[in-house]
Amino acid sequence: MSSLTITGVTKAFGTGPEATRAVDDVTLHVPHGSFTTVLGPSGCGKTTLLRLIAGFLLPDAGSIAFGDTTVAGDGVRPVPPQSRHVGYVPQEGALFPHLDVAANIAFGLPAAARGSQEGRDRVTEMLDLVELPSHFRDRRPDELSGGQQQRVALARSLAPQPAVVLLDEPFSSLDASLRGTTATAVRRALAATNTTALLVTHDQNEALSLADQVAVMRGGRLVQSAPPSEVYLSPSDPQVAEFVGRAVVLPGTATDAHATCALGEVVLSEAATGPVALMIRPEQVYVDLAHADGVRGSVEEVSYYGHDCAVRVRLDDGTSVLARMAGVRHPSAGDIVHLRVTGLVRAYRPAGAP
């Protein structure tokens, strides 16, 4: 196992003015034994970055290193994929359909070990690690559920003790309940083996709940890399705020530690002065159903999820605001409510401001 360091990596497709930079000057460090998620919308370059790390593609500029060993970069002969000691878990698992579970898991082991007692013990160890019963070793892939197939794919990638494990949206094809339990089991397996892992996803909840570090990509560039709580509470710009969880972004005017906006006066996380864009999370917008304390508005829409609900409110000045509240008691469309902001609010310079 080792750390992963990506420095100034760029990859373009096409030539001349028509060239598209899928990955643009990306620098990222994944510490040894940690779990990092690369989060971004489709087409942002996250899968291309994964393929560069695996060695399926070569960077046009920059370098990639596992620990102290540079495997690709300027002036370095690239190490081929099969020699990088990387485990790779694709979206659909990609198990060999003609092999049983045991043979799939043992596939990455040295040929001499696959049929030996050592190989059989390793398969048993990997099944236990990914929380599958030992008798599953004799099953075919088509006898497994989607979540079980993904666990076997992870076991196969971990069996040879890789330097780094790369996961390419491995839970995207699973239903919601199966996705959560499978992702948690995978995270436990990686932590138990102290494996350095990098997962790419477009699912914000997945990225925040699984990772030690979240790296947000947009348009081929890395726009923020930080612990999940920092990315959520202190996003680098309003675009990251709106992508990583819902956000209410309102224009306002700041004076030191306070600012005024359509939702009244708010307290800032950092002092600012002048015109600002204020990022407010929906759960910070308190919906008062009983008192006329706050800014008045009319409920336009309620999306009920059971444990909570999202409430869209049109303020008297025409501003539309999203609030999130517990699902135990909530308003209905057409109700008059009053809103106020709780907690600290992050302020940004408006787009185009010097």
Short mmCIF file of C-alpha atoms in Angstrom, two decimals, residues 9-224:
data_model
loop_
_atom_site.label_atom_id
_atom_site.label_comp_id
_atom_site.label_asym_id
_atom_site.label_seq_id
_atom_site.Cartn_x
_atom_site.Cartn_y
_atom_site.Cartn_z
CA VAL A 9 -1.60 16.37 -14.71
CA THR A 10 -3.15 17.38 -18.02
CA LYS A 11 -4.80 15.23 -20.69
CA ALA A 12 -6.36 16.54 -23.91
CA PHE A 13 -8.19 14.73 -26.69
CA GLY A 14 -7.95 16.01 -30.25
CA THR A 15 -5.44 18.46 -31.69
CA GLY A 16 -5.20 22.18 -32.38
CA PRO A 17 -8.08 24.52 -31.57
CA GLU A 18 -10.52 21.59 -31.51
CA ALA A 19 -8.66 19.87 -28.66
CA THR A 20 -10.60 19.26 -25.44
CA ARG A 21 -8.77 19.27 -22.11
CA ALA A 22 -10.51 16.46 -20.23
CA VAL A 23 -8.08 16.87 -17.31
CA ASP A 24 -6.55 20.30 -16.84
CA ASP A 25 -3.56 20.82 -14.52
CA VAL A 26 -4.88 18.62 -11.69
CA THR A 27 -2.85 18.30 -8.49
CA LEU A 28 -4.07 15.96 -5.73
CA HIS A 29 -2.48 14.03 -2.87
CA VAL A 30 -4.13 10.91 -1.43
CA PRO A 31 -2.38 9.92 1.84
CA HIS A 32 -1.46 6.32 2.54
CA GLY A 33 -4.42 4.31 3.83
CA SER A 34 -6.97 7.05 3.18
CA PHE A 35 -10.15 7.12 1.09
CA THR A 36 -10.64 9.99 -1.37
CA THR A 37 -13.68 10.56 -3.58
CA VAL A 38 -13.48 12.56 -6.80
CA LEU A 39 -16.88 14.21 -7.18
CA GLY A 40 -18.22 15.91 -10.26
CA PRO A 41 -20.93 15.91 -12.94
CA SER A 42 -20.79 13.74 -16.04
CA GLY A 43 -18.11 14.91 -18.47
CA CYS A 44 -15.99 16.74 -15.86
CA GLY A 45 -12.95 14.49 -16.41
CA LYS A 46 -13.09 12.30 -13.31
CA THR A 47 -13.08 8.94 -15.14
CA THR A 48 -10.28 10.15 -17.43
CA LEU A 49 -8.27 10.98 -14.30
CA LEU A 50 -8.88 7.46 -12.98
CA ARG A 51 -7.71 5.93 -16.27
CA LEU A 52 -4.56 8.05 -16.17
CA ILE A 53 -3.76 6.77 -12.68
CA ALA A 54 -4.38 3.16 -13.75
CA GLY A 55 -2.12 3.59 -16.79
CA PHE A 56 -4.79 3.08 -19.44
CA LEU A 57 -3.98 6.60 -20.67
CA LEU A 58 -0.76 8.65 -20.51
CA PRO A 59 -0.73 12.30 -19.36
CA ASP A 60 0.30 15.07 -21.76
CA ALA A 61 1.92 16.90 -18.84
CA GLY A 62 2.47 16.45 -15.12
CA SER A 63 3.33 13.36 -13.10
CA ILE A 64 1.71 10.50 -11.16
CA ALA A 65 3.49 8.78 -8.28
CA PHE A 66 2.73 5.89 -5.93
CA GLY A 67 4.70 6.63 -2.80
CA ASP A 68 8.20 7.59 -3.92
CA THR A 69 7.86 5.86 -7.31
CA THR A 70 6.85 7.98 -10.30
CA VAL A 71 4.82 5.80 -12.68
CA ALA A 72 4.14 8.46 -15.35
CA GLY A 73 5.38 11.96 -16.01
CA ASP A 74 7.72 14.28 -17.84
CA GLY A 75 11.02 12.55 -18.59
CA VAL A 76 9.96 9.25 -16.97
CA ARG A 77 9.34 6.06 -18.87
CA PRO A 78 5.71 5.19 -18.02
CA VAL A 79 5.09 2.05 -16.00
CA PRO A 80 2.54 -0.16 -17.85
CA PRO A 81 -0.83 -0.83 -16.16
CA GLN A 82 -0.04 -4.45 -15.29
CA SER A 83 3.08 -3.36 -13.40
CA ARG A 84 1.52 -0.54 -11.35
CA HIS A 85 -0.02 -2.88 -8.73
CA VAL A 86 -3.36 -1.07 -8.97
CA GLY A 87 -6.69 -2.64 -8.12
CA TYR A 88 -9.53 -1.48 -10.38
CA VAL A 89 -13.25 -1.87 -9.68
CA PRO A 90 -15.39 -0.79 -12.68
CA GLN A 91 -19.04 0.27 -12.68
CA GLU A 92 -20.50 -3.15 -13.36
CA GLY A 93 -17.94 -5.27 -11.50
CA ALA A 94 -16.84 -6.99 -14.74
CA LEU A 95 -16.64 -10.46 -13.20
CA PHE A 96 -15.69 -13.30 -15.51
CA PRO A 97 -19.02 -15.08 -16.15
CA HIS A 98 -17.42 -18.49 -16.86
CA LEU A 99 -15.54 -18.53 -13.53
CA ASP A 100 -16.97 -19.10 -10.06
CA VAL A 101 -16.50 -16.59 -7.25
CA ALA A 102 -13.32 -18.25 -5.95
CA ALA A 103 -11.67 -18.23 -9.37
CA ASN A 104 -12.67 -14.61 -9.93
CA ILE A 105 -11.13 -13.52 -6.62
CA ALA A 106 -7.97 -15.57 -7.21
CA PHE A 107 -7.52 -14.30 -10.77
CA GLY A 108 -5.07 -11.56 -9.77
CA LEU A 109 -2.89 -13.85 -7.65
CA PRO A 110 0.33 -15.38 -9.04
CA ALA A 111 -0.50 -18.39 -11.23
CA ALA A 112 1.20 -20.81 -8.83
CA ALA A 113 -0.92 -19.60 -5.91
CA ARG A 114 -4.35 -19.81 -7.53
CA GLY A 115 -4.90 -23.53 -6.98
CA SER A 116 -2.79 -23.85 -3.83
CA GLN A 117 -3.90 -23.95 -0.22
CA GLU A 118 -2.46 -20.45 0.14
CA GLY A 119 -4.71 -19.26 -2.70
CA ARG A 120 -7.77 -20.95 -1.20
CA ASP A 121 -7.04 -19.37 2.17
CA ARG A 122 -6.68 -15.97 0.50
CA VAL A 123 -10.07 -16.37 -1.17
CA THR A 124 -11.66 -17.26 2.17
CA GLU A 125 -9.98 -14.24 3.77
CA MET A 126 -11.25 -11.92 1.04
CA LEU A 127 -14.82 -13.24 1.25
CA ASP A 128 -14.79 -12.62 5.00
CA LEU A 129 -13.33 -9.16 4.43
CA VAL A 130 -16.14 -8.10 2.06
CA GLU A 131 -18.75 -9.72 4.37
CA LEU A 132 -19.84 -12.57 2.10
CA PRO A 133 -20.37 -16.19 3.36
CA SER A 134 -17.58 -18.64 2.54
CA HIS A 135 -19.96 -20.95 0.65
CA PHE A 136 -20.36 -18.21 -1.98
CA ARG A 137 -16.97 -19.29 -3.34
CA ASP A 138 -18.67 -21.91 -5.54
CA ARG A 139 -21.34 -19.62 -6.99
CA ARG A 140 -21.32 -18.18 -10.49
CA PRO A 141 -21.62 -14.40 -11.00
CA ASP A 142 -25.16 -14.78 -12.40
CA GLU A 143 -26.19 -16.34 -9.09
CA LEU A 144 -25.27 -13.16 -7.20
CA SER A 145 -27.14 -9.92 -6.66
CA GLY A 146 -25.67 -6.68 -8.01
CA GLY A 147 -24.33 -5.71 -4.59
CA GLN A 148 -22.77 -9.14 -4.07
CA GLN A 149 -21.08 -8.92 -7.47
CA GLN A 150 -19.54 -5.56 -6.52
CA ARG A 151 -18.21 -7.04 -3.27
CA VAL A 152 -16.62 -9.90 -5.20
CA ALA A 153 -15.09 -7.37 -7.62
CA LEU A 154 -13.58 -5.53 -4.64
CA ALA A 155 -12.30 -8.79 -3.17
CA ARG A 156 -10.64 -9.59 -6.51
CA SER A 157 -8.95 -6.19 -6.58
CA LEU A 158 -7.71 -6.51 -2.96
CA ALA A 159 -6.47 -10.12 -3.16
CA PRO A 160 -3.05 -9.25 -4.71
CA GLN A 161 -2.51 -6.49 -2.09
CA PRO A 162 -2.40 -3.55 -4.55
CA ALA A 163 -0.68 -0.24 -3.88
CA VAL A 164 -3.90 1.65 -4.64
CA VAL A 165 -7.51 0.66 -5.37
CA LEU A 166 -9.46 2.69 -7.94
CA LEU A 167 -13.27 2.54 -7.97
CA ASP A 168 -15.16 3.84 -10.99
CA GLU A 169 -18.72 4.62 -9.80
CA PRO A 170 -19.10 1.00 -8.59
CA PHE A 171 -22.49 1.54 -6.93
CA SER A 172 -24.24 3.57 -9.64
CA SER A 173 -26.22 0.63 -11.05
CA LEU A 174 -27.54 -0.53 -7.66
CA ASP A 175 -30.88 0.46 -6.16
CA ALA A 176 -30.88 2.97 -3.31
CA SER A 177 -31.03 0.56 -0.33
CA LEU A 178 -28.49 -1.87 -1.81
CA ARG A 179 -26.18 1.01 -2.75
CA GLY A 180 -25.93 2.16 0.86
CA THR A 181 -25.22 -1.24 2.43
CA THR A 182 -22.74 -2.22 -0.31
CA ALA A 183 -20.87 1.08 -0.09
CA THR A 184 -20.58 0.77 3.68
CA ALA A 185 -19.25 -2.79 3.41
CA VAL A 186 -16.70 -1.70 0.81
CA ARG A 187 -15.56 1.18 3.02
CA ARG A 188 -15.10 -1.17 5.98
CA ALA A 189 -13.07 -3.61 3.86
CA LEU A 190 -10.77 -0.87 2.62
CA ALA A 191 -10.28 0.50 6.14
CA ALA A 192 -9.56 -2.98 7.54
CA THR A 193 -6.72 -3.47 5.05
CA ASN A 194 -5.46 0.12 5.37
CA THR A 195 -5.78 0.42 1.60
CA THR A 196 -5.31 3.71 -0.24
CA ALA A 197 -8.43 4.18 -2.35
CA LEU A 198 -9.79 6.65 -4.89
CA LEU A 199 -13.46 6.54 -5.92
CA VAL A 200 -15.05 8.65 -8.64
CA THR A 201 -18.75 9.47 -8.36
CA HIS A 202 -21.40 12.03 -9.24
CA ASP A 203 -23.39 11.19 -6.09
CA GLN A 204 -22.87 13.89 -3.45
CA ASN A 205 -24.22 11.80 -0.57
CA GLU A 206 -21.91 8.94 -1.48
CA ALA A 207 -18.90 11.23 -1.71
CA LEU A 208 -19.53 12.94 1.64
CA SER A 209 -20.43 9.83 3.64
CA LEU A 210 -17.60 7.54 2.51
CA ALA A 211 -14.53 9.71 2.12
CA ASP A 212 -11.75 11.11 4.27
CA GLN A 213 -11.18 13.68 1.51
CA VAL A 214 -13.49 14.97 -1.24
CA ALA A 215 -11.98 16.36 -4.44
CA VAL A 216 -14.48 18.32 -6.54
CA MET A 217 -13.90 18.52 -10.31
CA ARG A 218 -15.53 20.90 -12.78
CA GLY A 219 -14.63 21.29 -16.45
CA GLY A 220 -11.50 19.16 -16.11
CA ARG A 221 -10.12 21.18 -13.20
CA LEU A 222 -9.92 20.40 -9.50
CA VAL A 223 -11.77 23.26 -7.79
CA GLN A 224 -11.61 22.08 -4.17
#
